[in-house]
Coordinates of C-alpha atoms and ligand atoms in Angstrom, one line a residue:
M477 CA 7.8 36.2 -14.3
V478 CA 11.2 35.0 -13.3
M479 CA 11.9 31.4 -13.6
K480 CA 12.6 29.4 -10.4
D481 CA 15.4 26.9 -10.4
I482 CA 16.0 24.2 -7.8
L483 CA 19.0 21.8 -7.9
V484 CA 18.5 18.2 -6.8
K485 CA 22.1 17.5 -5.8
L486 CA 22.8 13.8 -5.6
P487 CA 26.0 12.0 -4.5
K488 CA 26.6 10.5 -7.9
K489 CA 27.2 13.8 -9.8
D490 CA 25.7 12.6 -13.1
N491 CA 22.4 11.9 -11.3
S492 CA 22.0 15.5 -10.1
Y493 CA 19.3 17.5 -12.0
R494 CA 17.4 20.8 -12.0
I495 CA 13.7 21.5 -11.4
L496 CA 12.6 24.5 -13.4
L497 CA 9.4 26.2 -12.6
E498 CA 7.7 29.0 -14.5
P499 CA 4.1 29.7 -15.7
G500 CA 3.9 29.2 -19.4
L501 CA 7.2 27.2 -19.5
R502 CA 5.8 24.6 -21.8
A503 CA 5.7 27.0 -24.7
H504 CA 9.5 27.3 -24.7
L505 CA 10.6 24.1 -23.2
T506 CA 12.7 23.3 -26.2
S507 CA 15.4 25.7 -25.0
Y508 CA 15.9 23.6 -21.9
L509 CA 15.9 20.4 -23.9
A510 CA 18.5 21.7 -26.3
E511 CA 20.8 22.2 -23.3
L512 CA 20.7 18.5 -22.6
S513 CA 22.4 17.2 -25.8
L514 CA 19.4 15.4 -27.2
P515 CA 19.5 11.7 -28.3
A516 CA 18.3 10.8 -31.7
H517 CA 14.8 9.8 -30.7
L518 CA 12.1 11.3 -28.4
A519 CA 9.0 9.6 -27.2
V520 CA 6.3 11.4 -25.2
V521 CA 4.3 9.2 -22.8
T522 CA 0.9 10.6 -21.7
D523 CA -2.6 9.5 -20.7
T524 CA -5.7 9.9 -22.8
L525 CA -7.0 13.0 -21.1
V526 CA -3.7 14.9 -20.8
G527 CA -2.8 13.8 -24.3
R528 CA -6.1 15.2 -25.6
L529 CA -5.5 18.5 -23.7
Y530 CA -1.8 19.0 -24.3
G531 CA -0.3 16.2 -26.5
Q532 CA -0.5 17.9 -29.9
E533 CA 0.7 21.2 -28.5
L534 CA 3.8 19.5 -27.0
L535 CA 4.5 17.6 -30.3
Q536 CA 4.3 20.9 -32.1
T537 CA 6.7 22.6 -29.7
L538 CA 9.1 19.7 -30.0
S539 CA 9.1 19.8 -33.8
A540 CA 11.2 22.9 -33.4
L541 CA 14.0 20.6 -32.4
G542 CA 13.9 18.9 -35.8
V543 CA 12.9 15.5 -34.4
K544 CA 9.6 13.8 -34.8
P545 CA 8.6 12.4 -31.4
L546 CA 6.6 9.3 -31.0
L547 CA 3.4 9.8 -28.9
L548 CA 2.6 6.9 -26.6
T549 CA -0.8 7.2 -24.9
V550 CA -2.0 5.1 -22.0
A551 CA -5.4 4.8 -20.3
R552 CA -6.0 7.2 -17.5
G553 CA -5.6 6.1 -13.9
E554 CA -3.7 3.8 -11.7
R555 CA -4.4 0.7 -13.8
S556 CA -1.9 1.9 -16.4
K557 CA 0.9 1.3 -13.9
S558 CA 1.1 -2.3 -15.0
W559 CA 3.5 -4.8 -16.6
A560 CA 1.1 -5.1 -19.6
T561 CA 1.4 -1.3 -20.2
V562 CA 5.2 -1.4 -19.9
A563 CA 5.5 -4.3 -22.3
R564 CA 3.1 -2.6 -24.8
L565 CA 5.0 0.7 -24.8
A566 CA 8.4 -1.0 -25.1
R567 CA 7.1 -3.1 -28.1
K568 CA 5.8 0.0 -29.7
M569 CA 9.0 1.8 -29.3
L570 CA 11.0 -1.1 -30.8
A571 CA 8.6 -1.3 -33.7
Q572 CA 9.2 2.3 -34.4
G573 CA 13.0 1.8 -34.4
L574 CA 13.7 3.5 -31.0
G575 CA 16.6 2.0 -29.2
R576 CA 19.3 3.1 -26.7
Q577 CA 19.4 6.6 -28.1
T578 CA 16.0 7.6 -26.9
L579 CA 14.8 10.2 -24.4
L580 CA 11.4 9.7 -22.8
L581 CA 9.2 12.6 -21.7
A582 CA 6.6 11.9 -19.1
L583 CA 3.7 14.3 -19.7
G584 CA 1.1 13.8 -17.0
G585 CA 0.4 13.1 -13.3
G586 CA 2.1 10.7 -11.0
V587 CA 0.8 7.7 -12.9
V588 CA 2.4 8.7 -16.1
G589 CA 5.5 9.8 -14.2
D590 CA 6.0 6.6 -12.3
L591 CA 5.2 4.4 -15.4
T592 CA 7.5 6.4 -17.7
G593 CA 10.3 6.4 -15.2
F594 CA 10.0 2.7 -14.7
L595 CA 10.0 2.1 -18.5
A596 CA 13.0 4.4 -18.9
S597 CA 15.0 2.6 -16.2
I598 CA 14.7 -0.8 -17.9
F599 CA 14.3 -0.1 -21.6
M600 CA 17.6 -1.1 -23.2
R601 CA 19.0 -1.3 -19.6
G602 CA 18.1 2.3 -19.1
V603 CA 17.5 5.5 -21.1
P604 CA 17.1 9.1 -19.8
F605 CA 13.7 10.6 -19.1
I606 CA 12.2 14.0 -18.3
Q607 CA 9.3 14.8 -16.0
I608 CA 6.7 17.3 -17.2
P609 CA 4.2 17.0 -14.3
T610 CA 0.6 18.2 -15.0
T611 CA -1.0 17.5 -11.6
L612 CA -0.3 19.4 -8.4
L613 CA 0.6 16.1 -6.7
A614 CA 3.2 15.4 -9.3
M615 CA 4.6 18.9 -9.3
V616 CA 5.2 19.0 -5.5
D617 CA 5.9 15.3 -5.0
A618 CA 5.8 12.4 -7.5
A619 CA 7.9 13.9 -10.3
I620 CA 10.8 14.7 -7.9
G621 CA 13.1 12.1 -6.4
G622 CA 13.5 9.3 -9.0
K623 CA 11.2 6.7 -7.4
T624 CA 9.5 4.8 -10.2
A625 CA 7.0 2.1 -9.9
I626 CA 4.3 -0.1 -11.4
D627 CA 1.6 -2.1 -9.5
L628 CA 0.9 -5.8 -9.2
P629 CA -2.4 -7.4 -8.3
Q630 CA -1.0 -7.9 -4.8
G631 CA -0.6 -4.2 -4.2
K632 CA 0.6 -0.8 -5.4
N633 CA 4.2 0.1 -6.3
L634 CA 5.5 -3.4 -5.7
L635 CA 7.9 -3.3 -8.7
G636 CA 10.0 -0.2 -9.0
T637 CA 13.4 1.3 -9.4
F638 CA 15.3 4.4 -8.6
H639 CA 15.9 6.3 -11.8
Q640 CA 16.4 10.1 -11.6
P641 CA 15.0 12.3 -14.4
R642 CA 17.3 14.5 -16.3
V643 CA 15.2 17.5 -15.6
V644 CA 11.8 18.3 -14.1
L645 CA 9.9 21.0 -16.0
I646 CA 7.0 22.5 -14.1
D647 CA 4.5 24.7 -15.7
P648 CA 1.9 25.6 -13.1
E649 CA -0.6 26.7 -15.8
F650 CA -1.3 23.0 -16.5
L651 CA -3.3 23.2 -13.2
L652 CA -6.0 25.4 -14.8
T653 CA -7.6 22.3 -16.3
L654 CA -7.1 20.0 -13.3
P655 CA -10.4 18.9 -11.8
P656 CA -11.1 20.0 -8.2
E657 CA -10.8 16.5 -6.6
Q658 CA -7.3 16.2 -8.2
R659 CA -6.4 19.6 -6.9
R660 CA -7.3 18.4 -3.4
N661 CA -5.1 15.3 -3.8
G662 CA -2.2 17.6 -4.5
L663 CA -3.1 20.0 -1.7
A664 CA -2.9 17.2 0.8
E665 CA 0.7 16.6 -0.3
L666 CA 1.5 20.3 -0.2
L667 CA 0.2 20.6 3.3
K668 CA 2.1 17.5 4.3
T669 CA 5.3 18.9 3.0
A670 CA 4.8 22.1 4.9
L671 CA 3.8 20.4 8.1
I672 CA 6.9 18.2 8.2
R673 CA 9.5 20.8 7.3
D674 CA 8.5 24.4 7.0
A675 CA 6.6 26.4 9.6
G676 CA 6.7 29.4 7.3
L677 CA 5.0 27.6 4.5
V678 CA 2.3 26.4 7.0
E679 CA 1.7 30.1 7.8
L680 CA 1.6 31.1 4.1
L681 CA -0.8 28.3 3.3
A682 CA -3.0 29.2 6.2
S683 CA -3.2 32.9 5.3
S684 CA -3.5 32.8 1.6
G685 CA -3.8 29.2 0.3
P686 CA -7.6 28.6 0.6
A687 CA -8.4 31.8 -1.4
L688 CA -5.9 30.9 -4.1
F689 CA -7.1 27.3 -4.6
Q690 CA -10.8 28.2 -4.4
D691 CA -10.2 30.5 -7.4
K692 CA -10.8 28.4 -10.5
N693 CA -8.4 30.6 -12.5
L694 CA -5.6 30.4 -9.9
S695 CA -5.2 34.1 -10.6
D696 CA -2.5 34.9 -8.1
R697 CA 0.3 33.3 -10.1
P698 CA 3.2 34.6 -8.0
L699 CA 1.6 33.0 -4.9
L700 CA 1.0 29.7 -6.8
V701 CA 4.6 29.7 -8.0
E702 CA 5.8 30.4 -4.5
L703 CA 3.8 27.6 -2.9
I704 CA 4.9 25.0 -5.5
F705 CA 8.5 26.2 -5.4
R706 CA 8.8 25.9 -1.7
A707 CA 7.2 22.4 -1.6
A708 CA 9.3 21.2 -4.5
A709 CA 12.4 22.6 -2.9
I710 CA 11.7 20.7 0.3
K711 CA 11.2 17.5 -1.5
A712 CA 14.4 18.2 -3.5
A713 CA 16.3 18.9 -0.3
V714 CA 15.1 15.7 1.4
V715 CA 15.9 13.6 -1.6
S716 CA 19.3 15.3 -2.0
A717 CA 20.2 14.4 1.6
D718 CA 18.7 10.9 1.4
E719 CA 18.4 9.5 -2.1
K720 CA 17.3 6.0 -1.3
E721 CA 14.9 6.2 1.6
G722 CA 16.8 6.1 4.8
D723 CA 15.2 7.8 7.9
L724 CA 15.1 11.4 6.5
R725 CA 13.2 10.5 3.3
R726 CA 10.7 8.5 5.4
I727 CA 9.4 11.8 6.9
L728 CA 7.7 12.3 3.5
N729 CA 5.4 9.4 4.6
F730 CA 3.7 11.7 7.2
G731 CA -0.1 10.9 7.1
H732 CA 0.6 8.0 4.6
T733 CA 0.9 5.0 7.0
L734 CA -2.7 5.2 8.1
G735 CA -3.7 7.0 4.9
H736 CA -2.8 3.9 2.8
A737 CA -4.6 1.6 5.2
L738 CA -7.8 3.7 5.0
E739 CA -7.5 3.9 1.2
Q740 CA -7.2 0.2 0.9
C741 CA -10.1 -0.5 3.3
S742 CA -12.3 1.8 1.3
G743 CA -11.6 -0.3 -1.8
Y744 CA -9.9 2.9 -3.2
K745 CA -13.1 4.8 -3.0
L746 CA -11.5 7.4 -0.8
Q747 CA -9.4 9.7 -2.8
H748 CA -5.7 9.5 -2.1
G749 CA -5.7 13.1 -0.8
E750 CA -8.6 12.5 1.5
A751 CA -7.0 9.4 2.9
V752 CA -3.7 11.2 3.5
A753 CA -5.6 14.1 5.2
L754 CA -7.2 11.6 7.5
G755 CA -3.8 10.0 8.2
M756 CA -2.5 13.5 9.0
A757 CA -5.4 14.2 11.3
A758 CA -4.6 11.0 13.2
A759 CA -0.9 11.8 13.2
L760 CA -1.6 15.3 14.7
E761 CA -3.4 13.7 17.6
L762 CA -0.7 11.0 18.1
S763 CA 1.9 13.8 18.0
V764 CA 0.2 15.5 21.0
Q765 CA 0.3 12.2 22.9
L766 CA 3.8 11.0 21.9
S767 CA 6.1 13.6 20.4
G768 CA 5.4 16.8 22.3
L769 CA 3.2 18.7 19.8
S770 CA 1.2 21.2 21.7
R771 CA -2.6 20.9 21.6
P772 CA -3.0 24.4 20.0
E773 CA -0.6 23.5 17.3
A774 CA -2.4 20.3 16.5
Q775 CA -5.6 22.3 16.3
R776 CA -4.0 24.7 13.9
G777 CA -3.0 21.7 11.8
L778 CA -6.5 20.4 11.8
A779 CA -7.9 23.9 10.9
L780 CA -5.6 24.0 7.9
L781 CA -6.9 20.7 6.6
R782 CA -10.4 21.9 7.1
A783 CA -9.7 25.2 5.4
F784 CA -8.7 23.2 2.3
D785 CA -11.9 21.2 2.5
L786 CA -10.1 18.0 3.4
P787 CA -11.9 15.5 5.6
L788 CA -11.1 15.0 9.3
T789 CA -13.6 12.3 10.1
P790 CA -12.8 8.8 8.8
P791 CA -15.5 6.6 7.4
R792 CA -16.5 3.8 9.8
F793 CA -14.4 0.8 8.9
S794 CA -13.8 -2.1 11.2
P795 CA -10.7 -1.1 13.3
E796 CA -9.4 -4.7 12.9
D797 CA -9.4 -4.4 9.1
I798 CA -7.4 -1.1 9.4
V799 CA -5.0 -2.6 11.8
N800 CA -4.5 -5.6 9.5
A801 CA -3.8 -3.3 6.6
L802 CA -1.4 -1.3 8.8
K803 CA 0.4 -4.5 9.8
M804 CA 0.9 -5.4 6.1
D805 CA 2.7 -2.1 5.8
K806 CA 6.4 -2.4 5.1
K807 CA 7.1 -0.2 8.2
R808 CA 5.6 -2.7 10.7
Q809 CA 7.7 -3.6 13.8
D810 CA 5.9 -6.1 16.1
D811 CA 2.8 -4.8 17.7
N812 CA 4.1 -1.3 17.4
L813 CA 4.0 0.7 14.3
V814 CA 6.5 3.2 12.9
F815 CA 4.8 6.6 12.4
V816 CA 6.0 9.9 11.3
L817 CA 4.9 12.4 13.9
L818 CA 5.5 16.1 14.5
K819 CA 7.4 17.8 17.3
K820 CA 6.2 21.2 16.1
L821 CA 4.4 22.4 13.0
G822 CA 7.2 22.2 10.5
E823 CA 9.3 19.6 12.2
A824 CA 8.8 15.9 11.9
V825 CA 10.2 13.0 13.9
I826 CA 10.2 9.2 13.2
Q827 CA 8.3 7.5 16.1
P828 CA 9.3 3.8 16.1
Q829 CA 7.0 2.6 18.8
V830 CA 3.4 3.6 18.3
P831 CA 1.1 1.2 20.0
V832 CA -1.7 -0.1 17.7
S833 CA -4.2 0.6 20.5
L834 CA -3.7 4.4 20.0
I835 CA -4.8 4.1 16.4
T836 CA -7.8 2.1 17.2
D837 CA -8.8 4.6 19.9
W838 CA -8.5 7.4 17.4
L839 CA -10.6 5.5 14.9
N840 CA -13.2 4.7 17.4
Q841 CA -13.5 8.2 18.6
E842 CA -13.3 10.0 15.3
A843 CA -15.1 7.7 12.9
E844 CA -18.4 9.0 11.3
G845 CA -21.1 8.9 13.9
G846 CA -18.7 8.8 16.9
R847 CA -18.4 6.0 19.4
Ligands
NAD842 N1 7.2 8.4 -7.4 C1 6.9 9.1 -6.3 O1 7.7 9.5 -5.5 C2 5.4 9.2 -6.0 C3 4.9 10.1 -5.0 C4 3.6 10.2 -4.8 C5 2.7 9.6 -5.6 N2 3.1 8.8 -6.6 C6 2.2 8.1 -7.5 O2 1.5 9.1 -8.2 C7 0.2 8.5 -8.7 C8 -0.9 9.5 -8.5 O3 -0.6 10.7 -9.2 P1 -1.7 11.8 -9.6 O4 -2.4 12.1 -8.4 O5 -1.0 12.8 -10.3 O6 -2.7 10.9 -10.5 P2 -2.8 10.7 -12.1 O7 -1.6 10.7 -12.7 O8 -3.7 9.5 -12.2 O9 -3.7 12.0 -12.5 C9 -5.0 12.2 -12.0 C10 -6.0 12.5 -13.1 O10 -5.8 13.8 -13.5 C11 -5.8 13.9 -15.0 N3 -4.9 15.0 -15.3 C12 -3.6 15.1 -15.1 N4 -3.1 16.4 -15.4 C13 -4.2 17.0 -15.8 C14 -4.4 18.4 -16.2 N5 -3.4 19.3 -16.2 N6 -5.7 18.8 -16.5 C15 -6.7 17.9 -16.5 N7 -6.6 16.6 -16.0 C16 -5.3 16.2 -15.7 C17 -5.2 12.6 -15.4 O11 -5.7 12.3 -16.7 C18 -5.9 11.6 -14.3 O12 -7.1 11.3 -14.7 C19 0.0 7.2 -7.9 O13 0.2 6.1 -8.7 C20 1.1 7.3 -6.8 O14 1.6 6.0 -6.5 C21 4.5 8.6 -6.8

């Protein structure tokens, strides 16, 4: 199958990079690395599960380059996006003699990608890194764009940098081992990307997406590649036009404003993809009320979420708690909230004045058990 290639073109020329996408790419990734004039040292950061599945295989592949990479493994899950982990990894690298001439490889989902990017941006005042995303969410979203972060007890992603990877290497076959709930997290982001920017992708997802993703073996590889490619290209285009989160990049937050609040109020029991899907369901309704989306289009959007088995009905939380969580959000402006809404399927707008009451109305109407 032909390799797909996307350029993330950034104003500072040195920061521009390519996203390469091909099933089975991991077996011959050294040819792409060799093009990058490799530094003396390589370190692969991964989590325990991805490391168990793919760590040794990657080390073996890399050995063809004549370097012996250091394997740095962190615990699975969000808790690894911490200062403690950054400090531990940096100390380990120093203990092994790794310095300024080091390239880091992030092998994993968004957690490993955010953590590795953050570490790369501050280790010795900055070393290069490469993203090798292994979750759908990281392939279509987290690995692209150069936002890095770790969490603090006060909240997620509170410390971070912009540090672009040198290249993003996507092998969709990593998804064969991804558990269904993680697949759904990525699907929510894939749907989001289509809804804000590409009516054609919405159509394609509606017509053939559910069958593809219900198939454990993801057998229709050309379709899988096409879907990831189109979503990654949209993220790349948005980032190229707006590297550091002005208005355009904010459209990527579609469904996330309310999604984050719901996630937080559930004590993170709601999966990220479920919370984002609920946020998108609310945003579709608000779009009918405020930004001219037609009712039939909103219904098509909801049907798409349903077709991917994503929830449309939020758990019953106190609306005040949700509103408080929303107001903590960075995007708050007085008693109105900034929301990303849709004008049409495939076209987003930033709506700066969304009355809080519209959200509480939606929550009251839609929450489990109804009013
Ligand atoms: N930087 C950005 O622009 C950006 C954008 C969106 C999300 N994020 C961040 O991404 C993180 C979420 O990323 P995620 O959803 O990829 O979660 P994750 O990295 O925690 O991965 C989810 C789980 O899947 C496992 N896994 C990964 N690849 C696998 C594979 N191929 N086979 C089997 N298991 C596999 C992991 O071990 C983990 O347990 C959050 O921290 C979020 O803040 C960042």
